[in-house]
Tab-separated table of C-alpha atoms in Angstrom:
chain	number	residue	atom	x	y	z
S	1	MET	CA	0.000	0.000	0.000
S	2	THR	CA	1.322	3.453	-0.900
S	3	ARG	CA	1.517	5.715	2.117
S	4	PRO	CA	1.356	9.510	1.840
S	5	ALA	CA	4.561	11.426	2.437
S	6	PRO	CA	4.333	14.709	4.363
S	7	PRO	CA	4.553	17.683	1.987
S	8	SER	CA	7.903	19.351	1.376
S	9	HIS	CA	7.046	22.470	3.379
S	10	LEU	CA	7.073	20.319	6.551
S	11	ALA	CA	10.799	19.605	6.332
S	12	THR	CA	12.592	20.503	9.551
S	13	SER	CA	14.652	23.674	9.649
S	14	SER	CA	18.357	23.460	8.880
S	15	THR	CA	19.275	26.346	11.165
S	16	ALA	CA	21.157	25.726	14.388
S	17	PRO	CA	19.000	24.767	17.393
S	18	GLU	CA	18.602	27.198	20.278
S	19	HIS	CA	18.779	24.352	22.786
S	20	THR	CA	21.922	23.689	24.794
S	21	THR	CA	22.721	21.499	27.778
S	22	SER	CA	23.933	24.438	29.848
S	23	ARG	CA	21.562	23.567	32.700
S	24	PRO	CA	21.452	20.296	34.688
S	25	SER	CA	19.113	17.604	33.412
S	26	THR	CA	16.252	16.370	35.575
S	27	ALA	CA	14.535	13.007	35.644
S	28	MET	CA	11.228	12.799	33.785
S	29	PRO	CA	8.173	12.096	35.930
S	30	PRO	CA	6.869	8.526	35.381
S	31	LEU	CA	4.069	9.442	32.948
S	32	ASP	CA	6.374	11.672	30.866
S	33	ALA	CA	8.875	8.822	30.742
S	34	TRP	CA	6.267	6.322	29.589
S	35	MET	CA	5.203	8.625	26.746
S	36	HIS	CA	8.828	9.169	25.789
S	37	ARG	CA	9.513	5.420	25.687
S	38	GLN	CA	6.524	4.778	23.425
S	39	GLN	CA	8.138	6.811	20.654
S	40	SER	CA	10.503	3.887	20.062
S	41	SER	CA	7.618	2.237	18.209
S	42	GLY	CA	7.683	3.631	14.675
S	43	GLY	CA	3.909	3.619	14.375
S	44	SER	CA	3.262	5.304	17.723
S	45	ASN	CA	4.056	8.877	16.624
S	46	MET	CA	3.349	10.139	20.154
S	47	THR	CA	2.357	13.644	19.068
S	48	ALA	CA	-0.759	15.212	20.566
S	49	ALA	CA	-2.421	18.326	19.150
S	50	LEU	CA	-5.176	20.870	19.581
S	51	LEU	CA	-6.824	22.492	16.562
S	52	ALA	CA	-8.555	25.866	16.988
S	53	TRP	CA	-10.889	27.472	14.407
S	54	PHE	CA	-11.085	31.283	14.200
S	55	GLU	CA	-13.518	33.492	12.288
S	56	GLY	CA	-11.898	36.697	11.068
S	57	PRO	CA	-8.623	37.910	9.558
S	58	PRO	CA	-5.500	35.931	10.510
S	59	PRO	CA	-2.737	37.748	12.385
S	60	ALA	CA	0.591	38.445	10.746
S	61	LEU	CA	3.131	35.745	11.543
S	62	SER	CA	5.468	38.349	13.041
S	63	ALA	CA	2.707	39.576	15.368
S	64	LEU	CA	1.886	36.031	16.470
S	65	ARG	CA	5.543	35.330	17.198
S	66	SER	CA	5.908	38.574	19.164
S	67	MET	CA	2.826	37.721	21.220
S	68	ALA	CA	4.202	34.247	21.940
S	69	GLN	CA	7.634	35.611	22.837
S	70	TYR	CA	6.030	37.875	25.418
S	71	ARG	CA	3.340	35.581	26.849
S	72	LEU	CA	4.783	32.053	26.546
S	73	ALA	CA	8.434	32.693	27.401
S	74	PRO	CA	7.759	32.417	31.184
S	75	TYR	CA	6.721	28.778	30.728
S	76	GLU	CA	9.938	26.848	31.325
S	77	ARG	CA	8.265	23.669	30.117
S	78	LEU	CA	8.402	25.013	26.553
S	79	ARG	CA	12.209	25.048	26.730
S	80	GLN	CA	12.521	21.414	27.754
S	81	MET	CA	13.522	18.504	25.551
S	82	PRO	CA	14.644	14.915	26.155
S	83	SER	CA	18.286	14.897	27.142
S	84	ALA	CA	20.716	13.281	24.727
S	85	ALA	CA	22.891	12.244	27.673
S	86	GLU	CA	21.458	8.768	28.257
S	87	PRO	CA	24.460	6.497	28.832
S	88	VAL	CA	22.684	3.145	28.656
S	89	GLU	CA	19.599	1.960	26.836
S	90	ASP	CA	17.508	1.157	29.921
S	91	SER	CA	18.412	4.318	31.855
S	92	TRP	CA	15.663	6.610	33.081
S	93	PRO	CA	14.996	9.392	30.519
S	94	LEU	CA	15.846	12.969	31.449
S	95	TRP	CA	14.585	16.454	30.650
S	96	SER	CA	17.146	19.123	29.816
S	97	THR	CA	16.169	22.797	29.726
S	98	GLY	CA	17.502	25.305	27.206
S	99	PRO	CA	18.314	28.920	28.193
S	100	HIS	CA	16.272	30.669	25.484
S	101	PHE	CA	12.708	30.717	24.211
S	102	GLU	CA	12.802	31.244	20.440
S	103	ALA	CA	9.330	31.789	19.027
S	104	ALA	CA	10.622	31.935	15.440
S	105	HIS	CA	11.743	28.294	15.614
S	106	HIS	CA	8.389	26.990	16.859
S	107	ILE	CA	5.709	29.237	15.334
S	108	VAL	CA	5.325	28.877	11.577
S	109	GLU	CA	2.841	29.745	8.859
S	110	SER	CA	1.671	26.859	6.697
S	111	PRO	CA	0.079	27.220	3.250
S	112	GLY	CA	-3.596	28.166	3.223
S	113	ALA	CA	-6.135	25.346	3.110
S	114	ALA	CA	-9.560	25.137	1.525
S	115	THR	CA	-12.304	23.932	3.863
S	116	THR	CA	-12.702	20.737	1.821
S	117	GLU	CA	-8.995	19.913	2.180
S	118	LEU	CA	-8.457	20.953	5.790
S	119	GLU	CA	-8.656	17.451	7.260
S	120	GLU	CA	-5.990	16.151	4.864
S	121	ASP	CA	-3.684	19.131	5.428
S	122	ILE	CA	-3.988	18.905	9.215
S	123	ALA	CA	-3.371	15.141	9.087
S	124	ALA	CA	-0.180	15.710	7.071
S	125	LEU	CA	1.047	18.318	9.535
S	126	PHE	CA	0.159	16.139	12.502
S	127	SER	CA	1.995	13.139	11.009
S	128	ALA	CA	5.212	15.049	10.306
S	129	PRO	CA	7.996	14.491	12.862
S	130	LEU	CA	8.908	17.247	15.274
S	131	ASP	CA	12.441	18.639	15.106
S	132	PRO	CA	14.527	16.355	17.375
S	133	ARG	CA	17.035	19.153	18.064
S	134	ARG	CA	14.540	21.447	19.761
S	135	PRO	CA	11.860	21.289	22.457
S	136	PRO	CA	9.178	19.081	20.869
S	137	TRP	CA	6.323	21.475	20.120
S	138	GLN	CA	5.156	23.659	17.235
S	139	LEU	CA	2.331	26.123	16.510
S	140	HIS	CA	1.064	26.323	12.916
S	141	LEU	CA	-0.896	29.298	11.548
S	142	ILE	CA	-3.038	28.140	8.604
S	143	PRO	CA	-5.248	30.608	6.666
S	144	THR	CA	-8.613	29.230	5.534
S	145	THR	CA	-11.688	30.546	3.747
S	146	GLY	CA	-13.242	33.175	6.018
S	147	GLY	CA	-10.703	32.812	8.796
S	148	PHE	CA	-7.819	30.647	9.933
S	149	VAL	CA	-6.936	27.725	12.153
S	150	LEU	CA	-4.140	27.211	14.646
S	151	LEU	CA	-2.637	23.774	15.143
S	152	PHE	CA	-0.641	23.412	18.354
S	153	ARG	CA	1.161	20.078	18.350
S	154	ALA	CA	3.584	18.671	20.908
S	155	HIS	CA	5.108	15.380	21.927
S	156	HIS	CA	2.846	13.883	24.582
S	157	ALA	CA	5.821	13.448	26.919
S	158	LEU	CA	6.053	17.249	27.059
S	159	LEU	CA	2.389	18.334	27.165
S	160	ASP	CA	-1.000	16.721	27.643
S	161	GLY	CA	-4.181	18.093	26.076
S	162	ARG	CA	-5.065	20.281	29.079
S	163	SER	CA	-1.557	21.799	28.939
S	164	ILE	CA	-1.943	22.740	25.277
S	165	ALA	CA	-5.325	24.353	25.993
S	166	THR	CA	-3.738	26.289	28.875
S	167	LEU	CA	-1.010	27.609	26.585
S	168	LEU	CA	-3.496	28.690	23.928
S	169	ARG	CA	-5.476	30.567	26.538
S	170	ALA	CA	-2.314	32.177	27.925
S	171	LEU	CA	-1.465	33.294	24.393
S	172	PHE	CA	-4.837	34.846	23.545
S	173	ASP	CA	-6.656	35.716	26.790
S	174	GLU	CA	-5.934	39.374	27.525
S	175	THR	CA	-7.651	39.384	30.898
S	176	ALA	CA	-5.741	39.573	34.145
S	177	GLY	CA	-7.145	36.268	35.394
S	178	LEU	CA	-4.236	34.097	34.332
S	179	ARG	CA	-1.791	33.373	37.126
S	180	PRO	CA	1.949	32.967	36.445
S	181	PRO	CA	2.931	29.399	35.581
S	182	ARG	CA	4.291	27.209	38.326
S	183	ALA	CA	6.714	24.300	38.138
S	184	GLY	CA	6.610	20.854	39.689
S	185	GLY	CA	3.866	18.275	40.107
S	186	PRO	CA	0.480	18.539	41.765
S	187	ALA	CA	1.043	19.405	45.393
S	188	THR	CA	-2.226	17.901	46.560
S	189	ALA	CA	-1.686	14.308	45.395
S	190	GLU	CA	-1.940	11.912	48.325
S	191	THR	CA	-0.472	8.432	48.246
S	192	PRO	CA	-3.145	5.858	49.132
S	193	SER	CA	-2.553	3.003	51.529
S	194	ARG	CA	-0.485	-0.012	50.478
S	195	ALA	CA	-3.637	-2.125	50.429
S	196	ARG	CA	-5.315	0.262	48.029
S	197	GLN	CA	-2.216	0.421	45.833
S	198	LEU	CA	-2.230	-3.364	45.645
S	199	SER	CA	-5.905	-3.403	44.707
S	200	TRP	CA	-5.241	-0.934	41.863
S	201	ILE	CA	-2.361	-3.052	40.565
S	202	LEU	CA	-4.273	-6.316	40.689
S	203	GLY	CA	-7.289	-4.693	39.039
S	204	ASP	CA	-5.170	-3.402	36.185
S	205	LEU	CA	-3.709	-6.823	35.480
S	206	LEU	CA	-7.192	-8.136	34.706
S	207	PRO	CA	-8.274	-7.749	31.048
S	208	LYS	CA	-11.373	-5.568	30.779
S	209	GLY	CA	-11.708	-4.795	27.074
S	210	ARG	CA	-12.824	-6.806	24.057
S	211	PRO	CA	-10.369	-6.656	21.111
S	212	LEU	CA	-12.212	-5.114	18.171
S	213	PRO	CA	-11.858	-6.085	14.488
S	214	PHE	CA	-9.683	-3.090	13.639
S	215	HIS	CA	-7.009	-3.712	16.286
S	216	GLY	CA	-3.522	-4.455	15.019
S	217	PRO	CA	-0.298	-2.760	13.894
S	218	VAL	CA	-0.278	1.032	13.665
S	219	ASP	CA	1.492	2.895	10.861
S	220	PRO	CA	2.945	6.417	11.379
S	221	TYR	CA	0.487	8.302	9.133
S	222	ARG	CA	-2.782	9.778	10.339
S	223	VAL	CA	-6.262	10.329	8.893
S	224	LEU	CA	-8.650	12.768	10.602
S	225	SER	CA	-12.369	13.463	10.444
S	226	PHE	CA	-14.096	16.331	12.301
S	227	ARG	CA	-17.809	16.807	12.972
S	228	GLN	CA	-19.134	19.976	14.639
S	229	VAL	CA	-22.074	19.405	16.986
S	230	PRO	CA	-24.221	22.448	17.939
S	231	ARG	CA	-24.601	23.003	21.664
S	232	GLU	CA	-28.390	22.750	21.470
S	233	GLU	CA	-28.122	19.177	20.148
S	234	LEU	CA	-25.755	18.185	22.939
S	235	ASP	CA	-27.926	19.842	25.593
S	236	ALA	CA	-31.025	18.064	24.267
S	237	ALA	CA	-29.156	14.731	24.376
S	238	ARG	CA	-28.114	15.414	27.980
S	239	ALA	CA	-31.716	16.184	28.913
S	240	SER	CA	-33.060	12.976	27.368
S	241	LEU	CA	-32.703	11.112	30.699
S	242	ARG	CA	-34.936	13.524	32.603
S	243	SER	CA	-38.103	12.024	34.006
S	244	ALA	CA	-40.864	12.908	36.408
S	245	ALA	CA	-38.756	11.428	39.207
S	246	SER	CA	-35.497	13.231	38.406
S	247	ALA	CA	-34.517	16.543	36.852
S	248	GLU	CA	-30.845	15.599	36.495
S	249	ARG	CA	-29.249	15.652	33.074
S	250	ALA	CA	-26.607	13.245	31.836
S	251	SER	CA	-23.038	14.537	31.701
S	252	THR	CA	-21.510	15.596	28.378
S	253	ASN	CA	-18.935	12.842	28.855
S	254	ALA	CA	-21.700	10.237	29.219
S	255	VAL	CA	-23.413	11.467	26.030
S	256	PHE	CA	-20.153	11.213	24.066
S	257	LEU	CA	-19.355	7.731	25.383
S	258	ALA	CA	-22.897	6.438	24.812
S	259	ALA	CA	-22.898	7.863	21.279
S	260	THR	CA	-19.544	6.185	20.607
S	261	ALA	CA	-20.933	2.891	21.871
S	262	GLY	CA	-23.903	3.222	19.514
S	263	ALA	CA	-21.666	4.152	16.571
S	264	LEU	CA	-19.476	1.065	17.034
S	265	ARG	CA	-22.596	-1.080	17.211
S	266	THR	CA	-24.327	0.270	14.125
S	267	LEU	CA	-21.154	0.271	12.041
S	268	GLY	CA	-20.608	-3.399	12.858
S	269	VAL	CA	-17.113	-2.939	14.330
S	270	ALA	CA	-17.977	-3.877	17.914
S	271	GLY	CA	-16.601	-7.400	17.675
S	272	ARG	CA	-18.326	-10.649	18.523
S	273	PRO	CA	-20.053	-10.673	21.955
S	274	LEU	CA	-18.700	-13.997	23.192
S	275	PRO	CA	-19.428	-14.774	26.869
S	276	ALA	CA	-15.793	-15.617	27.550
S	277	LEU	CA	-14.603	-12.164	26.484
S	278	PRO	CA	-15.044	-8.887	28.381
S	279	GLY	CA	-17.208	-6.139	26.921
S	280	ILE	CA	-16.150	-3.095	24.949
S	281	CYS	CA	-14.199	-0.773	27.208
S	282	ALA	CA	-13.249	2.888	26.658
S	283	LEU	CA	-10.010	4.230	28.079
S	284	VAL	CA	-10.988	7.687	29.382
S	285	PRO	CA	-8.292	10.215	30.402
S	286	VAL	CA	-9.260	12.215	33.512
S	287	ASP	CA	-7.454	15.415	34.478
S	288	VAL	CA	-6.218	15.368	38.092
S	289	ARG	CA	-5.230	19.029	38.517
S	290	THR	CA	-7.034	21.002	41.207
S	291	SER	CA	-8.376	24.493	40.483
S	292	GLU	CA	-5.193	25.934	42.023
S	293	GLU	CA	-3.125	23.802	39.642
S	294	SER	CA	-5.084	24.673	36.508
S	295	GLN	CA	-2.054	26.115	34.715
S	296	LEU	CA	0.333	23.328	35.646
S	297	LEU	CA	1.952	22.008	32.464
S	298	GLY	CA	3.067	18.473	31.708
S	299	ASN	CA	1.161	15.200	32.064
S	300	HIS	CA	-1.220	15.368	35.001
S	301	TYR	CA	-4.023	12.949	34.263
S	302	ALA	CA	-4.940	9.335	34.852
S	303	THR	CA	-7.054	6.891	32.891
S	304	VAL	CA	-10.248	5.106	33.864
S	305	ARG	CA	-11.811	2.256	31.911
S	306	VAL	CA	-15.517	2.767	31.254
S	307	PRO	CA	-17.766	0.015	29.787
S	308	LEU	CA	-19.467	0.913	26.489
S	309	PRO	CA	-22.789	-0.985	26.553
S	310	GLN	CA	-24.061	-2.473	23.301
S	311	LEU	CA	-27.759	-2.176	24.152
S	312	GLY	CA	-30.087	-1.601	21.222
S	313	ASP	CA	-31.864	1.457	22.657
S	314	ALA	CA	-29.860	4.721	22.617
S	315	ARG	CA	-31.346	6.065	25.874
S	316	GLU	CA	-30.713	2.787	27.666
S	317	ARG	CA	-27.063	3.011	26.594
S	318	LEU	CA	-26.865	6.574	27.885
S	319	ALA	CA	-28.505	5.627	31.186
S	320	ALA	CA	-26.039	2.752	31.666
S	321	VAL	CA	-22.966	4.909	30.938
S	322	ASP	CA	-24.155	7.825	33.060
S	323	SER	CA	-24.958	5.490	35.956
S	324	PHE	CA	-21.495	3.895	35.783
S	325	ILE	CA	-19.756	7.275	35.781
S	326	ARG	CA	-21.713	8.413	38.837
S	327	ARG	CA	-21.243	5.124	40.741
S	328	ALA	CA	-17.573	4.711	39.911
S	329	ALA	CA	-16.636	8.253	41.054
S	330	ILE	CA	-14.072	8.348	38.259
S	331	GLY	CA	-12.523	11.609	39.458
S	332	ALA	CA	-11.504	10.140	42.824
S	333	ARG	CA	-10.442	6.910	41.127
S	334	ALA	CA	-8.204	8.838	38.721
S	335	ARG	CA	-6.588	10.876	41.510
S	336	ALA	CA	-5.781	7.716	43.449
S	337	GLN	CA	-4.281	6.149	40.334
S	338	ALA	CA	-2.174	9.257	39.657
S	339	ALA	CA	-0.801	9.109	43.197
S	340	VAL	CA	0.181	5.465	42.745
S	341	VAL	CA	1.910	6.089	39.415
S	342	SER	CA	3.783	9.186	40.600
S	343	SER	CA	5.097	7.353	43.675
S	344	ARG	CA	6.539	4.394	41.757
S	345	PRO	CA	10.288	3.677	41.702
S	346	ARG	CA	11.897	5.117	38.592
S	347	LYS	CA	12.559	1.924	36.721
S	348	VAL	CA	11.130	0.979	33.350
S	349	THR	CA	10.344	-2.723	32.952
S	350	PRO	CA	7.492	-4.689	31.326
S	351	LEU	CA	6.186	-5.547	34.803
S	352	SER	CA	6.237	-1.947	36.011
S	353	ASN	CA	4.449	-0.887	32.821
S	354	ALA	CA	1.705	-3.430	33.522
S	355	ALA	CA	1.472	-2.458	37.175
S	356	GLY	CA	1.305	1.229	36.287
S	357	ARG	CA	-2.010	0.929	34.371
S	358	TYR	CA	-0.422	1.526	30.990
S	359	VAL	CA	-0.924	-1.829	29.309
S	360	ASP	CA	-1.434	-1.328	25.578
S	361	SER	CA	-3.039	-4.656	24.725
S	362	PRO	CA	-6.579	-4.313	23.295
S	363	ARG	CA	-7.665	-6.773	25.989
S	364	TYR	CA	-7.167	-4.021	28.550
S	365	PHE	CA	-9.129	-1.370	26.663
S	366	SER	CA	-10.940	-1.384	23.341
S	367	LEU	CA	-10.785	2.295	22.373
S	368	LEU	CA	-9.414	5.639	23.573
S	369	CYS	CA	-12.301	8.085	24.181
S	370	SER	CA	-11.409	11.557	25.457
S	371	SER	CA	-14.024	14.253	26.180
S	372	VAL	CA	-13.120	17.722	27.509
S	373	SER	CA	-15.026	20.924	28.248
S	374	THR	CA	-12.739	23.957	28.007
S	375	HIS	CA	-14.620	26.525	30.149
S	376	ALA	CA	-12.217	29.014	28.572
S	377	GLY	CA	-14.719	31.726	27.694
S	378	GLU	CA	-14.340	34.113	24.761
S	379	LEU	CA	-10.890	34.054	23.115
S	380	THR	CA	-9.872	36.417	20.338
S	381	ILE	CA	-6.893	37.452	18.241
S	382	GLY	CA	-7.503	41.008	17.137
S	383	SER	CA	-10.966	40.965	15.567
S	384	ALA	CA	-10.907	37.193	14.988
S	385	ARG	CA	-12.939	35.017	17.390
S	386	LEU	CA	-12.232	31.423	18.397
S	387	THR	CA	-15.306	29.373	17.468
S	388	ALA	CA	-14.375	25.723	18.072
S	389	MET	CA	-11.555	23.397	19.094
S	390	ALA	CA	-10.694	19.783	18.351
S	391	ALA	CA	-8.328	17.390	20.126
S	392	ILE	CA	-6.040	15.068	18.159
S	393	PRO	CA	-4.538	12.313	20.346
S	394	PRO	CA	-1.656	9.956	19.597
S	395	LEU	CA	-2.373	6.343	18.643
S	396	GLY	CA	-0.735	3.765	20.869
S	397	PRO	CA	0.613	0.380	19.749
S	398	GLY	CA	-2.204	-1.940	18.693
S	399	HIS	CA	-4.823	0.833	18.647
S	400	PRO	CA	-5.167	2.404	15.173
S	401	LEU	CA	-8.326	4.339	16.120
S	402	ALA	CA	-9.203	6.938	18.756
S	403	VAL	CA	-12.100	9.378	19.199
S	404	THR	CA	-12.289	12.672	21.073
S	405	ALA	CA	-14.771	15.468	21.770
S	406	ILE	CA	-14.030	19.039	22.854
S	407	HIS	CA	-16.879	21.230	24.086
S	408	HIS	CA	-16.110	24.940	23.711
S	409	GLY	CA	-18.687	27.710	23.765
S	410	SER	CA	-21.660	26.908	21.549
S	411	THR	CA	-19.948	24.115	19.595
S	412	SER	CA	-18.591	20.656	20.282
S	413	VAL	CA	-16.237	18.932	17.860
S	414	VAL	CA	-16.085	15.146	17.554
S	415	THR	CA	-12.819	13.896	16.059
S	416	ALA	CA	-11.969	10.429	14.800
S	417	VAL	CA	-8.269	9.637	14.313
S	418	THR	CA	-6.982	6.559	12.491
S	419	ASP	CA	-3.741	5.466	10.934
S	420	HIS	CA	-3.569	5.359	7.131
S	421	SER	CA	-4.226	1.626	6.934
S	422	HIS	CA	-7.592	2.091	8.652
S	423	ARG	CA	-8.520	5.369	6.924
S	424	ASP	CA	-11.958	4.081	5.889
S	425	LEU	CA	-13.057	4.129	9.549
S	426	ALA	CA	-12.451	7.808	10.323
S	427	GLN	CA	-15.271	9.573	8.479
S	428	PRO	CA	-18.049	7.001	9.099
S	429	LEU	CA	-17.299	6.825	12.812
S	430	ALA	CA	-17.281	10.610	13.339
S	431	GLU	CA	-20.501	10.950	11.342
S	432	ARG	CA	-22.192	8.111	13.188
S	433	ILE	CA	-21.264	9.512	16.618
S	434	HIS	CA	-22.953	12.763	15.577
S	435	ASP	CA	-25.991	10.799	14.347
S	436	GLU	CA	-26.223	9.010	17.708
S	437	ILE	CA	-26.180	12.353	19.532
S	438	ARG	CA	-29.040	13.508	17.277
S	439	ILE	CA	-30.977	10.329	18.106
S	440	LEU	CA	-30.608	11.064	21.835
S	441	ALA	CA	-31.567	14.695	21.255
S	442	GLY	CA	-34.681	13.714	19.292
């Protein structure tokens, strides 16, 4: 099969890097290190990204760089890159920090894209490797018909999705509400008892996901499909569980997960429901920052596995997912998991990977499903207004498909990401998730 090559304008710069090893290197936190190690798999391409749509005239590249130089330079995390000083193959990876923030090396203008070609252009940008000689992040300014988009991509070892959203807000929010960035990990994480740690570990060693028909090797190229969902449709879907006995609405996360479950079912890619196999299971990232830590950069989340019921009735699926989320208290569960992972000895082995909840086998989770509400408010660049955002996650080994939803303002965006070998899944799945939301809203 012929695979698409990234276009020539994505070639890395030949100028000298700004990064030096003039400052001491520091050990990566465990989750950063796991993300860094996954890059050794050629198909992993552990880049994460956030895409932001703006209505209005695009800024000049020089103005965008000047803004970034002023507002993003205080974030030391953006000057970090994996240290080249790793003496042995199994040593713990390190972060080294460069002395300068150089916006010109990281903020670039890409050729304009027509609306009909945007998904392909963004996929090509997303698939292109980041410059290994510099801190692994880049911001692309891309003019479009009637406006422009910004693509902020970074290696997942450096930034998680919440971090990228924080940086975009720091770049464009002109209010005084943003506090200066702080370094370090969450100060409020508490290590649970040894008995609870053991229960987490044993629970994670038990398979909980059914391998689906599309599982298998992952190639390094990406295919994307976006579907914008109006807020009124999402709100109507959330309200579909209301009854005379209860006025509570379902969560936006439950609507997204239930719609994904329905989409897998109707597309016939849910696998065979054999009694000996577990059910379909979504791996759901949960942010563990407190409100005081909202601008903390890095990887500060944990994952919870949520069953995706294959019931025939859409509202029954939503009721089952929403009930599980409420019963399982996934926020507290994620915080406890994060405490366990962050307290682990710094040694990378297959056993420690398994015990740290990061088993990649499809038997441990069937599909990555990430849903985020930004709560960022109005963001503008000059007279241009941010209208919607989409999250683009990496694809781990064995998982050539992932779906996300970002809820910002009056619009939610559902994104399906596949590798090139499974490109025929991206558009139908994103469309069907939107259809399932409409069914719930109806």
